[in-house]
Coordinates of C-alpha atoms in Angstrom, one line a residue:
M1 CA 52.3 22.7 -50.2
T2 CA 49.4 23.0 -52.3
L3 CA 46.3 25.5 -52.1
Q4 CA 43.9 22.7 -51.2
D5 CA 46.2 21.6 -48.4
S6 CA 46.3 25.2 -46.5
Q7 CA 42.5 25.2 -46.4
K8 CA 42.3 22.1 -44.5
P9 CA 42.9 23.8 -41.1
R10 CA 40.5 26.3 -41.8
S11 CA 38.0 24.1 -43.0
A12 CA 37.7 22.2 -39.8
L13 CA 37.9 25.4 -37.6
S14 CA 34.9 26.2 -39.3
S15 CA 33.3 23.0 -38.8
K16 CA 34.3 23.1 -35.7
A17 CA 32.7 26.8 -34.8
E18 CA 29.4 25.2 -36.7
N19 CA 28.6 22.2 -34.3
T20 CA 29.7 24.6 -31.2
S21 CA 27.0 27.3 -32.5
D22 CA 24.8 24.4 -33.3
S23 CA 25.0 22.7 -29.7
I24 CA 24.1 26.1 -28.1
V25 CA 21.5 27.8 -30.4
F26 CA 18.1 25.6 -29.2
S27 CA 15.9 24.4 -32.3
V28 CA 12.5 24.9 -32.6
R29 CA 12.2 22.5 -35.3
H30 CA 14.2 19.6 -33.7
F31 CA 12.2 20.2 -30.4
A32 CA 9.1 20.4 -32.2
A33 CA 10.5 16.8 -34.2
V34 CA 10.6 15.0 -30.8
L35 CA 7.0 16.0 -29.3
I36 CA 5.3 15.3 -31.9
A37 CA 7.3 12.3 -32.5
R38 CA 6.6 11.2 -28.0
N39 CA 2.9 12.6 -28.7
R40 CA 2.4 10.0 -31.4
E41 CA 4.3 7.4 -29.5
F42 CA 2.0 7.8 -26.7
L43 CA -1.5 7.9 -28.8
R44 CA -0.2 4.6 -30.6
D45 CA 0.1 2.7 -27.5
R46 CA -3.7 2.6 -27.0
S47 CA -3.5 0.8 -23.8
S48 CA -1.5 3.3 -21.7
W49 CA -3.3 6.1 -22.8
A50 CA -7.0 4.5 -22.0
W51 CA -5.8 3.4 -18.8
N52 CA -4.3 7.1 -18.0
I53 CA -8.4 7.5 -18.5
I54 CA -9.9 4.7 -16.5
F55 CA -7.9 4.6 -13.8
P56 CA -8.7 8.3 -12.2
I57 CA -12.1 7.5 -12.5
M58 CA -12.4 4.6 -11.2
L59 CA -10.2 5.8 -8.0
I60 CA -12.8 9.2 -7.7
A61 CA -15.8 6.2 -8.1
G62 CA -14.1 4.3 -5.5
L63 CA -13.2 6.8 -3.2
A64 CA -16.9 8.3 -3.8
V65 CA -18.1 4.4 -2.4
L66 CA -16.6 4.9 1.0
F67 CA -16.0 8.2 1.6
G68 CA -19.1 10.1 -0.2
D69 CA -22.0 9.8 2.0
N70 CA -22.6 12.9 3.9
D71 CA -24.1 10.8 7.5
R72 CA -21.1 8.2 6.9
A73 CA -19.7 7.4 11.1
L74 CA -16.5 9.5 12.3
Y75 CA -16.4 7.5 15.3
K76 CA -17.2 3.7 16.0
I77 CA -18.6 3.2 19.3
G78 CA -19.2 -0.7 20.0
V79 CA -22.3 -1.6 22.2
Y80 CA -23.0 -4.9 24.5
P81 CA -24.9 -6.2 24.1
S82 CA -27.3 -3.9 21.8
A83 CA -28.0 0.2 21.7
D84 CA -30.7 1.5 23.8
Q85 CA -32.6 3.5 21.1
A86 CA -34.7 5.4 23.7
A87 CA -30.9 7.3 24.9
P88 CA -30.6 10.3 23.5
F89 CA -26.5 9.0 22.8
F90 CA -27.5 5.9 20.4
N91 CA -29.4 8.8 17.9
M92 CA -27.0 10.8 17.5
R93 CA -25.8 11.6 13.8
H94 CA -22.3 10.7 12.6
L95 CA -21.7 8.0 15.3
G96 CA -21.5 4.4 14.0
F97 CA -22.4 2.4 16.5
V98 CA -21.3 -1.4 16.5
Q99 CA -22.9 -4.5 17.6
V100 CA -19.7 -6.7 19.9
D101 CA -19.7 -10.4 20.5
S102 CA -18.1 -10.7 24.0
L103 CA -16.7 -7.5 26.3
A104 CA -13.3 -9.0 26.1
G105 CA -13.5 -8.8 22.4
G106 CA -15.0 -5.2 22.5
V107 CA -12.3 -4.0 25.2
Q108 CA -9.3 -5.2 22.9
S109 CA -10.8 -3.4 20.0
V110 CA -10.8 -0.5 22.0
E111 CA -7.2 -0.7 23.3
R112 CA -5.9 -1.5 19.6
H113 CA -8.1 2.0 18.1
Q114 CA -10.3 -0.2 16.5
L115 CA -13.2 1.3 18.3
D116 CA -13.3 4.8 19.9
M117 CA -15.6 3.8 23.0
L118 CA -17.5 0.5 24.2
V119 CA -20.5 1.2 25.8
N120 CA -22.2 -1.7 28.1
V121 CA -25.5 -0.5 28.0
T122 CA -27.1 -3.6 30.7
E123 CA -24.5 -2.3 33.5
R124 CA -24.1 1.4 32.0
Q125 CA -20.1 1.5 31.7
Y126 CA -18.0 2.6 28.9
W127 CA -14.4 2.0 28.3
I128 CA -11.9 4.0 26.2
N129 CA -8.3 4.4 25.2
D130 CA -6.8 7.2 27.4
S131 CA -4.4 8.0 24.2
S132 CA -7.5 7.8 21.2
P133 CA -8.7 11.6 20.3
G134 CA -11.5 9.5 19.1
G135 CA -12.1 8.0 23.0
Y136 CA -11.9 11.5 24.8
I137 CA -14.9 13.1 22.0
T138 CA -17.3 10.3 22.0
E139 CA -16.8 10.2 25.9
R140 CA -17.6 14.2 26.3
I141 CA -20.8 13.5 24.0
L142 CA -22.0 10.7 26.0
L143 CA -21.8 12.3 29.5
G144 CA -23.3 15.6 27.8
S145 CA -25.9 13.8 25.5
G146 CA -28.4 13.1 28.8
S147 CA -28.6 9.1 28.4
G148 CA -28.4 8.8 32.0
D149 CA -25.1 7.9 33.7
F150 CA -22.3 6.0 32.8
G151 CA -19.0 4.7 35.0
K152 CA -15.9 5.3 32.9
Q153 CA -14.0 2.1 33.1
L154 CA -10.1 2.3 31.9
V155 CA -8.9 -0.4 29.6
S156 CA -7.2 -3.0 31.0
G157 CA -2.8 -3.5 30.9
K158 CA -1.0 -1.0 29.1
A159 CA -2.9 1.4 27.0
V160 CA -2.0 0.9 23.0
R161 CA -0.4 4.5 21.8
Y162 CA -1.6 4.8 18.2
V163 CA 1.5 5.1 16.7
D164 CA 1.9 1.1 18.4
W165 CA -1.0 0.4 16.2
V166 CA 0.2 2.2 13.3
V167 CA 3.8 1.4 13.1
P168 CA 3.1 -2.5 10.9
G169 CA 0.7 -0.5 8.8
V170 CA 3.3 1.9 7.4
L171 CA 6.1 -1.2 7.4
G172 CA 3.3 -2.8 5.1
M173 CA 3.1 -0.1 3.0
N174 CA 6.6 0.7 3.0
M175 CA 7.1 -3.2 1.6
M176 CA 3.8 -2.5 -0.4
F177 CA 5.7 0.1 -3.2
T178 CA 9.2 -0.8 -2.9
C179 CA 8.4 -4.5 -3.9
L180 CA 5.8 -3.6 -6.2
F181 CA 7.3 -0.8 -8.5
G182 CA 10.5 -1.9 -7.5
V183 CA 10.2 -5.4 -9.8
G184 CA 7.7 -4.1 -12.0
Y185 CA 9.6 -1.3 -13.5
V186 CA 12.7 -2.6 -13.4
I187 CA 11.2 -5.8 -16.0
V188 CA 9.5 -3.6 -18.1
R189 CA 12.3 -1.2 -18.5
Y190 CA 14.5 -4.7 -19.1
R191 CA 11.8 -5.6 -21.6
K192 CA 11.7 -2.0 -23.5
S193 CA 15.4 -1.9 -23.7
G194 CA 16.0 -5.1 -25.6
V195 CA 17.7 -6.8 -22.5
L196 CA 15.6 -9.5 -22.2
K197 CA 15.4 -10.4 -26.1
R198 CA 19.2 -10.7 -25.3
L199 CA 18.5 -13.0 -22.6
K200 CA 16.0 -14.5 -24.3
A201 CA 19.3 -16.5 -26.2
T202 CA 20.8 -18.1 -23.7
P203 CA 19.6 -21.1 -21.5
L204 CA 18.0 -19.1 -19.0
G205 CA 14.2 -20.2 -18.7
A206 CA 11.2 -17.7 -17.3
L207 CA 10.7 -19.4 -14.2
E208 CA 14.8 -18.7 -13.5
F209 CA 14.8 -15.3 -14.3
L210 CA 12.0 -14.7 -12.3
T211 CA 13.1 -16.6 -9.2
A212 CA 16.0 -14.3 -9.5
Q213 CA 14.3 -11.2 -9.4
V214 CA 12.5 -12.5 -6.4
V215 CA 15.3 -13.5 -4.1
S216 CA 17.1 -10.0 -5.6
R217 CA 14.2 -7.8 -4.2
L218 CA 12.9 -9.7 -1.3
W219 CA 16.7 -9.7 0.8
L220 CA 16.8 -5.8 -0.3
V221 CA 13.1 -5.6 1.4
L222 CA 13.4 -7.3 4.2
A223 CA 17.0 -5.5 5.3
I224 CA 15.3 -1.9 4.5
T225 CA 12.3 -2.8 6.5
W226 CA 14.3 -4.1 9.8
V227 CA 16.6 -1.2 9.8
V228 CA 13.5 1.5 9.6
F229 CA 11.7 -0.7 12.5
L230 CA 14.9 -1.5 14.8
G231 CA 15.5 2.4 14.2
T232 CA 11.9 4.1 15.0
N233 CA 11.4 1.5 18.0
F234 CA 14.9 2.9 18.9
F235 CA 13.6 6.4 20.0
L236 CA 9.7 5.3 20.5
D237 CA 9.6 1.7 22.1
F238 CA 6.9 0.3 20.4
T239 CA 4.8 -2.3 22.4
M240 CA 6.4 -5.5 21.3
H241 CA 4.6 -8.6 23.2
G242 CA 5.3 -11.3 20.1
S243 CA 8.6 -13.1 19.1
Y244 CA 10.7 -11.1 16.9
L245 CA 11.0 -14.5 14.8
V246 CA 7.6 -14.6 14.0
L247 CA 7.5 -11.3 12.9
A248 CA 10.2 -12.1 10.6
L249 CA 8.7 -14.8 9.0
V250 CA 5.5 -13.0 8.7
L251 CA 7.6 -9.6 6.6
L252 CA 9.4 -12.4 4.6
I253 CA 6.4 -14.4 3.8
G254 CA 4.6 -10.8 2.9
A255 CA 7.1 -9.1 1.2
F256 CA 7.2 -12.6 -1.1
S257 CA 3.7 -12.6 -1.7
L258 CA 4.0 -8.4 -2.8
I259 CA 7.1 -9.3 -4.8
T260 CA 5.2 -12.0 -7.5
M261 CA 2.3 -9.7 -7.6
G262 CA 4.6 -7.5 -9.3
L263 CA 6.3 -9.8 -11.5
L264 CA 2.2 -10.8 -12.6
V265 CA 1.9 -7.3 -13.7
A266 CA 5.3 -6.9 -15.4
A267 CA 4.8 -10.6 -17.6
Q268 CA 3.5 -9.1 -20.5
T269 CA 3.8 -5.5 -20.1
A270 CA 5.8 -3.4 -22.2
S271 CA 5.0 0.1 -21.8
E272 CA 6.2 1.9 -18.4
E273 CA 2.9 4.1 -18.8
L274 CA 0.3 0.9 -18.3
A275 CA 3.1 -0.5 -16.0
G276 CA 2.0 2.2 -13.6
G277 CA -1.7 2.3 -14.1
L278 CA -1.6 -1.8 -13.1
L279 CA 0.7 -1.1 -10.2
N280 CA -1.5 1.9 -8.8
L281 CA -4.8 -0.7 -9.1
F282 CA -3.2 -2.7 -6.6
T283 CA -1.1 -0.5 -4.5
W284 CA -4.7 2.0 -3.7
P285 CA -7.1 -0.7 -2.9
M286 CA -4.7 -2.2 -0.4
M287 CA -3.6 0.6 1.0
M288 CA -7.0 2.2 1.7
L289 CA -8.8 -1.3 2.4
S290 CA -5.5 -3.3 4.1
G291 CA -6.1 -1.8 7.6
V292 CA -3.1 0.5 7.6
W293 CA -4.0 4.0 8.6
F294 CA -7.5 3.0 10.1
S295 CA -9.6 0.0 11.1
L296 CA -12.8 -1.6 9.1
E297 CA -14.5 -2.2 12.0
G298 CA -18.4 -1.2 10.9
A299 CA -17.7 -0.9 7.5
H300 CA -20.1 -2.7 4.7
P301 CA -19.4 -6.7 5.0
L302 CA -18.5 -6.5 1.0
I303 CA -15.5 -4.1 1.8
R304 CA -14.6 -6.2 4.2
M305 CA -14.7 -9.7 2.7
F306 CA -12.8 -7.9 -0.5
A307 CA -10.3 -6.6 2.2
Q308 CA -9.2 -10.3 3.2
I309 CA -8.8 -10.8 -0.4
L310 CA -5.4 -8.5 -0.7
P311 CA -2.1 -9.6 0.6
L312 CA -1.3 -6.2 2.4
T313 CA -4.4 -6.9 4.7
H314 CA -3.2 -10.6 6.4
V315 CA 0.7 -8.8 6.8
V316 CA -0.9 -5.9 8.9
Q317 CA -3.0 -8.2 10.5
S318 CA -0.6 -11.0 11.4
A319 CA 2.2 -8.1 12.3
R320 CA -0.6 -6.1 14.8
S321 CA -1.7 -9.4 16.2
V322 CA 2.2 -10.3 17.3
M323 CA 3.5 -7.1 18.4
I324 CA 0.5 -5.9 20.0
D325 CA -1.2 -9.2 21.1
G326 CA 1.8 -11.3 21.5
D327 CA 0.2 -14.0 19.0
G328 CA 2.2 -16.5 17.5
L329 CA 2.8 -19.2 14.5
A330 CA -1.1 -21.0 15.8
Q331 CA -2.6 -17.4 15.6
V332 CA -1.7 -16.1 12.6
G333 CA -1.0 -19.6 11.1
L334 CA -3.7 -19.3 8.8
S335 CA -2.7 -16.0 7.0
L336 CA 0.8 -17.1 6.5
I337 CA -0.9 -20.3 4.6
Y338 CA -3.0 -17.9 2.4
L339 CA 0.3 -15.9 1.5
A340 CA 2.1 -18.5 0.7
C341 CA -0.4 -19.9 -1.6
F342 CA -0.9 -16.3 -3.1
S343 CA 2.8 -16.5 -3.5
L344 CA 3.1 -19.4 -5.6
A345 CA 0.1 -18.6 -7.8
C346 CA 1.4 -15.4 -8.8
L347 CA 4.9 -16.7 -9.3
V348 CA 3.9 -20.0 -11.3
L349 CA 0.9 -17.7 -13.6
G350 CA 3.7 -15.2 -13.9
A351 CA 6.0 -17.5 -15.3
R352 CA 3.4 -18.9 -17.7
L353 CA 2.6 -15.5 -18.9
F354 CA 5.9 -14.0 -19.2
K355 CA 6.9 -13.0 -22.5
W356 CA 10.9 -12.2 -23.2
E357 CA 9.6 -9.4 -26.1

């Protein structure tokens, strides 16, 4: 054995010890190199960092328009046929008065928590929903305002609880986040990691790939939605006057439209930061203006018109009408046609704009 051979094990042990030491000791130089590289990557992606500045400004401006008015109405009161301007009650601040076309429609709005109170000025009567906190407050204000005697009328039929009214919105909102972020981020990650570049070399077409993504996400979203609905319904016993098959059709077409919207966002996006900003651009308006948590009765006509463009609005409204009003396909058909056309347009446009790299 030579001297050189006898030194080999010792050198190997020394090298192993050095590697172990390097793995334990924190290197500021390595940390700084990675930090600088990541910062440069972010700053060079102008669309991402610009969006991180623009989106918060847009969000704050939108919230200021919707909720920035100090004199905005805290309670919404339906009036039939018109308000009595001589009565003190109809001149109070922070009470929003909405003229209704018919008593039957106004009573239905009170049942569904879209109005806190309905007042018949001619017959000196008012309607409230006993399960509505806003109805209790507005009743006390009316009786204590010195506007004269009004007779109390209970809403016809079973009063709708707030949980019955809000559950379609919660289900729709959960579907929205699962569809948009579940599809959008996955495709962006595929593109960023080079998976789409490899798939481009195969005979797979863009429409085939996107359709497979839609179907894969669709059954998963529907399964989760029905598990949540049936599980909570077992304990809360939601109001359900319509058909479960019609409700399933509404959720099916609604989920399809939201998934195709996510595909459209991810058609050309290669940055996860930009994808997150674009997805938030879609989710926030729908969460605020689609009637998820509160009704848009009495809102500005332009806001209500814009809300009708959003697919989640039609999903929530159709699900509520099926569950609470017992409506069938004839009543929700227009909303389903709109959602189907919206889905087809997003799918075709997303396929045409889709980039593998």
